[in-house]
Short mmCIF file of C-alpha atoms and ligand atoms in Angstrom, two decimals:
data_model
loop_
_atom_site.label_atom_id
_atom_site.label_comp_id
_atom_site.label_asym_id
_atom_site.label_seq_id
_atom_site.Cartn_x
_atom_site.Cartn_y
_atom_site.Cartn_z
CA UNK O 1 25.04 -257.48 -46.49
CA UNK O 2 23.40 -254.53 -48.23
CA UNK O 3 22.40 -251.74 -45.60
CA UNK O 4 18.38 -251.23 -45.38
CA UNK O 5 17.48 -248.02 -46.75
CA UNK O 6 14.90 -246.47 -44.60
CA UNK O 7 14.79 -243.34 -46.56
CA UNK O 8 13.27 -245.31 -49.20
CA UNK O 9 10.23 -246.18 -47.30
CA UNK O 10 9.94 -242.94 -45.75
CA UNK O 11 11.44 -239.67 -47.15
CA UNK O 12 10.04 -237.44 -43.87
CA UNK O 13 11.08 -239.56 -41.07
CA UNK O 14 14.22 -238.07 -39.20
CA UNK O 15 14.91 -240.38 -36.40
CA UNK O 16 15.71 -244.22 -36.12
CA UNK O 17 17.43 -246.82 -34.01
CA UNK O 18 19.80 -249.34 -35.78
CA UNK O 19 22.48 -252.04 -34.89
CA UNK O 20 26.25 -251.31 -35.44
CA UNK O 21 27.40 -254.17 -37.73
CA UNK O 22 30.95 -252.88 -38.35
CA UNK O 23 32.83 -250.03 -36.86
CA UNK O 24 36.41 -249.01 -37.46
CA UNK O 25 38.54 -245.95 -36.52
CA UNK O 26 40.07 -243.56 -39.39
CA UNK O 27 43.78 -243.52 -38.31
CA UNK O 28 44.35 -240.08 -40.19
CA UNK O 29 41.74 -238.17 -38.36
CA UNK O 30 41.35 -239.24 -34.53
CA UNK O 31 37.68 -239.39 -33.31
CA UNK O 32 36.64 -240.31 -36.66
CA UNK O 33 35.04 -243.70 -37.38
CA UNK O 34 33.58 -245.31 -40.38
CA UNK O 35 30.60 -246.94 -39.44
CA UNK O 36 27.78 -249.38 -40.71
CA UNK O 37 24.69 -249.91 -39.39
CA UNK O 38 22.07 -252.93 -40.30
CA UNK O 39 19.75 -250.02 -41.75
CA UNK O 40 19.55 -246.24 -42.02
CA UNK O 41 17.83 -242.94 -42.81
CA UNK O 42 21.28 -241.29 -44.27
CA UNK O 43 21.02 -240.91 -47.74
CA UNK O 44 24.61 -241.20 -49.41
CA UNK O 45 26.31 -239.28 -51.52
CA UNK O 46 24.90 -240.80 -54.79
CA UNK O 47 23.96 -239.49 -58.31
CA UNK O 48 25.20 -236.48 -58.00
CA UNK O 49 23.53 -235.33 -54.49
CA UNK O 50 25.45 -234.32 -51.66
CA UNK O 51 24.87 -236.81 -48.29
CA UNK O 52 22.74 -236.31 -45.51
CA UNK O 53 24.32 -234.76 -42.13
CA UNK O 54 23.12 -235.40 -38.48
CA UNK O 55 23.83 -237.19 -35.68
CA UNK O 56 24.53 -241.07 -34.77
CA UNK O 57 24.74 -241.61 -30.92
CA UNK O 58 26.91 -238.80 -29.71
CA UNK O 59 28.72 -238.25 -32.89
CA UNK O 60 28.54 -235.98 -35.97
CA UNK O 61 27.91 -237.39 -39.38
CA UNK O 62 30.66 -235.90 -41.50
CA UNK O 63 29.99 -238.13 -44.52
CA UNK O 64 27.83 -240.76 -46.06
CA UNK O 65 29.15 -243.07 -48.85
CA UNK O 66 27.55 -246.26 -50.37
CA UNK O 67 29.48 -249.25 -52.01
CA UNK O 68 27.70 -252.29 -53.48
CA UNK O 69 24.67 -251.49 -51.46
CA UNK O 70 26.44 -250.90 -48.30
CA UNK O 71 26.33 -247.58 -46.65
CA UNK O 72 29.37 -246.35 -44.68
CA UNK O 73 28.91 -243.30 -42.21
CA UNK O 74 31.68 -241.30 -41.39
CA UNK O 75 31.45 -240.31 -37.70
CA UNK O 76 33.18 -237.94 -35.56
CA UNK O 77 33.16 -238.63 -31.84
CA UNK O 78 34.57 -236.52 -29.04
CA UNK O 79 34.08 -239.26 -26.38
CA UNK O 80 33.64 -242.87 -26.69
CA UNK O 81 32.41 -244.72 -29.84
CA UNK O 82 29.83 -247.35 -29.74
CA UNK O 83 30.76 -250.88 -30.56
CA UNK O 84 29.53 -253.85 -32.79
CA UNK O 85 26.29 -255.04 -31.62
CA UNK O 86 25.22 -251.81 -29.97
CA UNK O 87 21.96 -250.10 -30.89
CA UNK O 88 22.45 -246.46 -31.52
CA UNK O 89 20.06 -243.40 -32.29
CA UNK O 90 20.33 -241.63 -35.59
CA UNK O 91 18.98 -238.35 -36.37
CA UNK O 92 19.24 -236.45 -39.67
CA UNK O 93 19.68 -232.73 -40.07
CA UNK O 94 16.23 -232.25 -41.63
CA UNK O 95 16.72 -228.68 -43.03
CA UNK O 96 19.48 -229.95 -45.11
CA UNK O 97 17.59 -233.22 -45.96
CA UNK O 98 14.45 -231.23 -46.90
CA UNK O 99 16.34 -228.66 -49.03
CA UNK O 100 17.87 -231.31 -50.97
CA UNK O 101 14.21 -232.95 -51.59
CA UNK O 102 12.90 -229.65 -52.91
CA UNK O 103 15.93 -229.19 -55.12
CA UNK O 104 15.84 -232.78 -56.29
CA UNK O 105 12.45 -232.90 -56.93
CA UNK O 106 12.53 -229.37 -58.85
CA UNK O 107 15.32 -230.97 -60.90
CA UNK O 108 12.82 -233.69 -62.23
CA UNK O 109 10.18 -231.56 -63.02
CA UNK O 110 12.37 -229.43 -65.20
CA UNK O 111 14.30 -232.12 -66.88
CA UNK O 112 10.85 -233.93 -67.60
CA UNK O 113 9.74 -230.97 -69.46
CA UNK O 114 13.00 -230.34 -71.32
CA UNK O 115 12.65 -233.97 -72.50
CA UNK O 116 9.10 -233.67 -73.46
CA UNK O 117 9.49 -230.55 -75.48
CA UNK O 118 13.14 -230.60 -76.53
CA UNK O 119 14.01 -234.42 -76.46
CA UNK O 120 17.30 -233.44 -74.50
CA UNK O 121 18.48 -235.58 -71.88
CA UNK O 122 19.84 -234.81 -68.64
CA UNK O 123 23.54 -235.68 -69.00
CA UNK O 124 24.93 -234.01 -65.78
CA UNK O 125 23.46 -233.55 -62.28
CA UNK O 126 25.00 -232.16 -59.37
CA UNK O 127 23.20 -231.31 -55.95
CA UNK O 128 25.53 -229.41 -53.97
CA UNK O 129 24.47 -227.65 -50.71
CA UNK O 130 24.13 -224.44 -52.58
CA UNK O 131 22.79 -224.83 -55.88
CA UNK O 132 21.69 -227.32 -58.55
CA UNK O 133 23.59 -227.75 -61.71
CA UNK O 134 22.06 -229.53 -64.83
CA UNK O 135 23.53 -230.55 -68.13
CA UNK O 136 21.47 -230.90 -71.10
CA UNK O 137 22.46 -232.74 -74.13
CA UNK O 138 21.23 -229.93 -76.66
CA UNK O 139 21.01 -225.88 -76.88
CA UNK O 140 18.38 -224.27 -74.99
CA UNK O 141 17.85 -220.52 -75.81
CA UNK O 142 16.96 -218.13 -73.06
CA UNK O 143 13.40 -217.84 -74.60
CA UNK O 144 13.31 -221.85 -73.96
CA UNK O 145 14.81 -221.60 -70.59
CA UNK O 146 12.13 -219.19 -69.78
CA UNK O 147 9.32 -221.18 -70.85
CA UNK O 148 10.34 -224.48 -69.21
CA UNK O 149 10.93 -222.49 -66.03
CA UNK O 150 7.16 -221.25 -66.40
CA UNK O 151 5.88 -224.46 -67.11
CA UNK O 152 7.72 -226.13 -64.04
CA UNK O 153 6.47 -223.42 -61.94
CA UNK O 154 2.84 -224.30 -63.18
CA UNK O 155 3.36 -227.99 -62.25
CA UNK O 156 4.57 -226.74 -58.94
CA UNK O 157 1.59 -224.86 -58.30
CA UNK O 158 -0.74 -227.71 -59.33
CA UNK O 159 0.64 -229.59 -56.35
CA UNK O 160 0.78 -232.65 -58.09
CA UNK O 161 1.50 -236.09 -55.97
CA UNK O 162 5.11 -237.57 -56.37
CA UNK O 163 4.96 -241.33 -56.40
CA UNK O 164 7.98 -243.72 -55.90
CA UNK O 165 7.51 -247.49 -56.43
CA UNK O 166 9.38 -250.39 -57.70
CA UNK O 167 7.40 -251.55 -60.56
CA UNK O 168 7.51 -255.48 -61.43
CA UNK O 169 9.63 -256.62 -64.63
CA UNK O 170 6.88 -256.72 -67.01
CA UNK O 171 5.44 -253.21 -65.88
CA UNK O 172 9.05 -251.58 -66.01
CA UNK O 173 9.65 -253.25 -69.68
CA UNK O 174 6.52 -251.45 -71.04
CA UNK O 175 7.34 -248.21 -69.08
CA UNK O 176 8.84 -245.04 -71.01
CA UNK O 177 11.03 -243.63 -68.32
CA UNK O 178 14.19 -241.47 -68.13
CA UNK O 179 17.51 -242.81 -66.64
CA UNK O 180 20.65 -241.12 -66.15
CA UNK O 181 22.69 -244.71 -66.19
CA UNK O 182 22.37 -248.10 -66.90
CA UNK O 183 20.52 -249.75 -64.37
CA UNK O 184 20.28 -253.61 -62.71
CA UNK O 185 18.13 -255.27 -60.08
CA UNK O 186 15.23 -253.36 -58.76
CA UNK O 187 14.59 -250.09 -60.52
CA UNK O 188 12.71 -247.54 -58.27
CA UNK O 189 10.59 -245.20 -60.46
CA UNK O 190 9.66 -241.51 -59.49
CA UNK O 191 6.55 -240.62 -61.06
CA UNK O 192 5.11 -237.14 -61.40
CA UNK O 193 1.80 -237.39 -63.39
CA UNK O 194 1.78 -235.55 -66.60
CA UNK O 195 5.35 -234.20 -65.82
CA UNK O 196 8.00 -236.91 -65.68
CA UNK O 197 8.47 -240.44 -65.16
CA UNK O 198 12.54 -241.20 -64.06
CA UNK O 199 14.29 -243.86 -62.27
CA UNK O 200 15.86 -242.44 -59.07
CA UNK O 201 17.01 -243.45 -55.67
CA UNK O 202 16.94 -240.27 -53.79
CA UNK O 203 14.25 -239.05 -51.22
CA UNK O 204 11.98 -236.73 -53.04
CA UNK O 205 8.80 -234.48 -51.44
CA UNK O 206 5.22 -235.84 -51.32
CA UNK O 207 3.83 -233.33 -53.74
CA UNK O 208 5.21 -230.78 -56.17
CA UNK O 209 3.72 -227.63 -53.87
CA UNK O 210 6.43 -228.33 -51.44
CA UNK O 211 9.07 -227.21 -54.18
CA UNK O 212 7.59 -223.55 -53.43
CA UNK O 213 9.10 -222.43 -56.44
CA UNK O 214 11.95 -223.09 -58.99
CA UNK O 215 13.93 -220.36 -60.42
CA UNK O 216 16.83 -220.65 -63.13
CA UNK O 217 19.63 -218.39 -61.94
CA UNK O 218 22.55 -219.02 -64.37
CA UNK O 219 23.07 -220.75 -67.88
CA UNK O 220 26.07 -221.19 -70.24
CA UNK O 221 26.91 -223.09 -72.98
CA UNK O 222 28.69 -226.69 -72.34
CA UNK O 223 29.89 -229.59 -74.05
CA UNK O 224 27.42 -228.93 -77.27
CA UNK O 225 24.49 -228.26 -74.93
CA UNK O 226 23.69 -226.23 -71.97
CA UNK O 227 24.64 -226.18 -68.19
CA UNK O 228 22.02 -224.63 -66.19
CA UNK O 229 21.60 -223.61 -62.40
CA UNK O 230 18.44 -223.49 -60.33
CA UNK O 231 17.32 -223.04 -57.03
CA UNK O 232 14.22 -224.44 -55.35
CA UNK O 233 12.13 -223.97 -52.19
CA UNK O 234 14.04 -222.19 -49.12
CA UNK O 235 17.12 -222.04 -51.37
CA UNK O 236 15.24 -219.61 -53.73
CA UNK O 237 13.91 -217.55 -51.24
CA UNK O 238 17.13 -217.38 -49.73
CA UNK O 239 18.68 -216.66 -52.76
CA UNK O 240 16.29 -214.08 -53.53
CA UNK O 241 16.93 -212.42 -50.56
CA UNK O 242 20.67 -212.37 -50.97
CA UNK O 243 20.06 -210.78 -54.52
CA UNK O 244 17.83 -208.19 -52.93
CA UNK O 245 20.63 -207.46 -50.13
CA UNK O 246 22.93 -206.88 -52.92
CA UNK O 247 20.91 -204.73 -55.20
CA UNK O 248 19.88 -202.56 -52.01
CA UNK O 249 23.59 -202.23 -51.04
CA UNK O 250 24.30 -200.90 -54.65
CA UNK O 251 21.22 -198.67 -54.78
CA UNK O 252 22.27 -196.98 -51.65
CA UNK O 253 25.87 -196.55 -52.77
CA UNK O 254 24.56 -194.90 -55.93
CA UNK O 255 21.46 -193.08 -54.10
CA UNK O 256 19.54 -194.42 -57.07
CA UNK O 257 16.39 -196.52 -56.87
CA UNK O 258 16.81 -200.34 -58.13
CA UNK O 259 15.25 -199.85 -60.97
CA UNK O 260 17.26 -196.80 -62.31
CA UNK O 261 20.44 -198.70 -61.58
CA UNK O 262 21.10 -199.64 -65.31
CA UNK O 263 20.32 -196.24 -66.55
CA UNK O 264 22.94 -194.80 -63.81
CA UNK O 265 25.54 -196.99 -64.63
CA UNK O 266 25.33 -196.11 -68.49
CA UNK O 267 25.57 -192.41 -67.25
CA UNK O 268 28.30 -192.99 -65.16
CA UNK O 269 30.47 -194.89 -67.73
CA UNK O 270 29.61 -192.13 -70.32
CA UNK O 271 30.64 -189.54 -67.79
CA UNK O 272 33.94 -191.56 -66.90
CA UNK O 273 34.54 -191.65 -70.90
CA UNK O 274 34.18 -187.70 -70.86
CA UNK O 275 36.30 -187.22 -67.90
CA UNK O 276 39.47 -189.61 -69.08
CA UNK O 277 39.23 -187.89 -72.49
CA UNK O 278 39.49 -184.31 -70.71
CA UNK O 279 42.29 -185.71 -68.41
CA UNK O 280 44.33 -187.09 -71.33
CA UNK O 281 43.95 -183.63 -73.20
CA UNK O 282 45.59 -182.16 -70.15
CA UNK O 283 48.40 -184.63 -69.75
CA UNK O 284 49.00 -184.03 -73.45
CA UNK O 285 48.99 -180.31 -73.07
CA UNK O 286 51.36 -180.58 -70.03
CA UNK O 287 53.74 -182.79 -71.76
CA UNK O 288 53.91 -180.54 -74.69
CA UNK O 289 54.56 -177.71 -72.48
CA UNK O 290 57.43 -179.67 -70.67
CA UNK O 291 59.01 -180.41 -74.15
CA UNK O 292 58.96 -177.01 -75.43
CA UNK O 293 60.56 -175.73 -72.08
CA UNK O 294 63.74 -177.83 -72.78
CA UNK O 295 66.56 -176.17 -74.28
CA UNK O 296 67.07 -177.65 -77.88
CA UNK O 297 70.88 -178.42 -77.35
CA UNK O 298 70.02 -180.57 -74.11
CA UNK O 299 71.65 -183.96 -75.01
CA UNK O 300 69.69 -186.29 -72.27
CA UNK O 301 66.23 -185.44 -71.17
CA UNK O 302 64.12 -187.15 -68.02
CA UNK O 303 60.87 -186.02 -67.78
CA UNK O 304 58.70 -187.26 -64.58
CA UNK O 305 54.95 -187.25 -64.76
CA UNK O 306 51.91 -188.48 -62.86
CA UNK O 307 49.01 -190.78 -64.17
CA UNK O 308 49.83 -190.57 -67.95
CA UNK O 309 48.98 -193.56 -70.09
CA UNK O 310 51.31 -195.73 -71.70
CA UNK O 311 50.51 -194.25 -75.04
CA UNK O 312 51.40 -190.96 -74.35
CA UNK O 313 54.20 -191.95 -72.55
CA UNK O 314 55.73 -193.61 -75.55
CA UNK O 315 54.48 -190.87 -77.78
CA UNK O 316 56.52 -188.36 -75.75
CA UNK O 317 59.53 -190.49 -75.59
CA UNK O 318 59.22 -190.61 -79.55
CA UNK O 319 58.88 -186.91 -79.77
CA UNK O 320 61.96 -186.24 -77.59
CA UNK O 321 64.14 -188.77 -79.47
CA UNK O 322 63.45 -186.64 -82.16
CA UNK O 323 64.94 -183.30 -81.14
CA UNK O 324 67.74 -184.86 -78.69
CA UNK O 325 70.40 -186.86 -79.34
CA UNK O 326 71.06 -188.69 -75.79
CA UNK O 327 68.90 -190.75 -73.59
CA UNK O 328 65.23 -189.52 -73.61
CA UNK O 329 63.08 -191.09 -70.72
CA UNK O 330 59.46 -190.47 -69.18
CA UNK O 331 58.96 -191.76 -65.76
CA UNK O 332 55.42 -192.03 -64.52
CA UNK O 333 54.67 -192.62 -60.77
CA UNK O 334 52.49 -195.58 -60.13
CA UNK O 335 52.56 -195.51 -56.50
CA UNK O 336 54.89 -194.05 -53.63
CA UNK O 337 58.34 -194.53 -54.90
CA UNK O 338 57.16 -196.72 -57.76
CA UNK O 339 57.86 -195.63 -61.28
CA UNK O 340 56.79 -196.96 -64.93
CA UNK O 341 59.58 -195.84 -67.25
CA UNK O 342 59.98 -195.85 -71.27
CA UNK O 343 63.70 -194.70 -72.29
CA UNK O 344 64.53 -194.13 -76.00
CA UNK O 345 67.57 -193.03 -78.05
CA UNK O 346 68.50 -192.46 -81.55
CA UNK O 347 72.25 -193.03 -81.24
CA UNK O 348 73.16 -194.59 -77.86
CA UNK O 349 72.28 -197.88 -76.58
CA UNK O 350 69.23 -197.80 -73.84
CA UNK O 351 69.97 -201.15 -72.39
CA UNK O 352 73.21 -199.44 -70.64
CA UNK O 353 70.52 -197.12 -68.63
CA UNK O 354 68.46 -200.43 -67.94
CA UNK O 355 71.75 -202.06 -66.42
CA UNK O 356 72.44 -198.92 -64.17
CA UNK O 357 68.87 -198.69 -62.91
CA UNK O 358 68.97 -202.34 -62.06
CA UNK O 359 72.42 -202.12 -60.30
CA UNK O 360 71.33 -199.03 -58.03
CA UNK O 361 67.68 -199.41 -57.50
CA UNK O 362 64.96 -202.00 -57.36
CA UNK O 363 64.49 -201.94 -61.14
CA UNK O 364 62.96 -204.37 -63.79
CA UNK O 365 62.74 -204.23 -67.57
CA UNK O 366 64.38 -204.59 -70.86
CA UNK O 367 63.70 -203.92 -74.54
CA UNK O 368 66.03 -203.23 -77.68
CA UNK O 369 68.92 -200.93 -77.94
CA UNK O 370 66.72 -198.17 -79.25
CA UNK O 371 64.06 -198.44 -76.88
CA UNK O 372 63.47 -200.20 -73.17
CA UNK O 373 60.45 -200.20 -70.80
CA UNK O 374 60.16 -201.41 -67.33
CA UNK O 375 59.68 -200.16 -63.76
CA UNK O 376 61.97 -198.86 -60.49
CA UNK O 377 60.78 -198.72 -57.20
CA UNK O 378 62.30 -197.74 -53.62
CA UNK O 379 63.44 -194.06 -54.68
CA UNK O 380 61.78 -190.66 -55.15
CA UNK O 381 61.66 -188.67 -58.19
CA UNK O 382 64.41 -186.33 -56.96
CA UNK O 383 66.71 -189.17 -56.33
CA UNK O 384 66.33 -190.76 -59.26
CA UNK O 385 66.52 -187.57 -61.32
CA UNK O 386 69.81 -186.71 -59.47
CA UNK O 387 71.29 -189.89 -60.30
CA UNK O 388 70.17 -189.68 -63.98
CA UNK O 389 71.61 -186.27 -64.57
CA UNK O 390 74.78 -187.17 -62.76
CA UNK O 391 75.33 -190.27 -64.88
CA UNK O 392 74.48 -188.79 -68.10
CA UNK O 393 75.54 -185.27 -68.43
ZN1 ZN E 1 15.41 -237.98 -57.92
#
């Protein structure tokens, strides 16, 4: 038998008493039971909305599902569970429910306005415990989104009554309303006069003013349309608080007022570019000096450097290969006892050096006979240089 949906009659009730009609333990998690009651205030996971939480008898309600009109509560009991025929007390977590009601009602307003102004449908809806995600069947520009957000908040401040009704067949047939899926049986219509008419089974707030505010916090292109995220009510307040905390932390780190952060970051990026260029020029100069200090008759050359980029490594190896016949390698320290290397030669097979490094150290890498690159770790510069100079005289 279908469960009587008490939340349909009164979205604001938090406590109820009901009779247990079915209960069975869930084997894989001891203490968890699937419970069916003759009636319930617990709204199940339905239409993309997270289920209510709360308590039934002495247990925590972990999940609520609906199938063929029968609502099943998953409840965890530390002590004894009730039995069939028992009358139990149920209490829903009001803060969680009310937050869902605020956000869900906000979605109706936003989607109603999008439908009226642009003709797009809400083709995806997910109300998690954190945000509301809505997918629309067409593209909304940033300007469009701003306009809808503004109108949605105007509708909120007008504090319009939200009506939930089951119209008779004839009335329903004549009614123009939004619907997310094909409906059968009695259809519950949620009307926000002048804003939206939509078929929906979830609990909503009585008046739009209770939504408090609606803020779009994200948008992205999605399946030929757009996916938006919004926050309403307490969640919008908490979201604003969180954003402000983060901004304040950044502002303190930078010693810059919040409104000066974008300029400050531009200046930091510019300064970073300038310093990187200056540092590279110094590195180029240093590598040039080191190369000039090498006797031209020296066959194998291995240079060790700190923090030069891979382009300069390669340039240096190419320059060395022009002037020296043997193996020419540049090793750059990347962490303690860790080096990136490039080794080149115009006459010899560099893979031989790669093999030797792998045999004697923790080394990786490869390449062509004329040039290899990779990394080596587990030895300091002195030990590596000793090894290479001993092997390649
Ligand atoms: Zn709804």
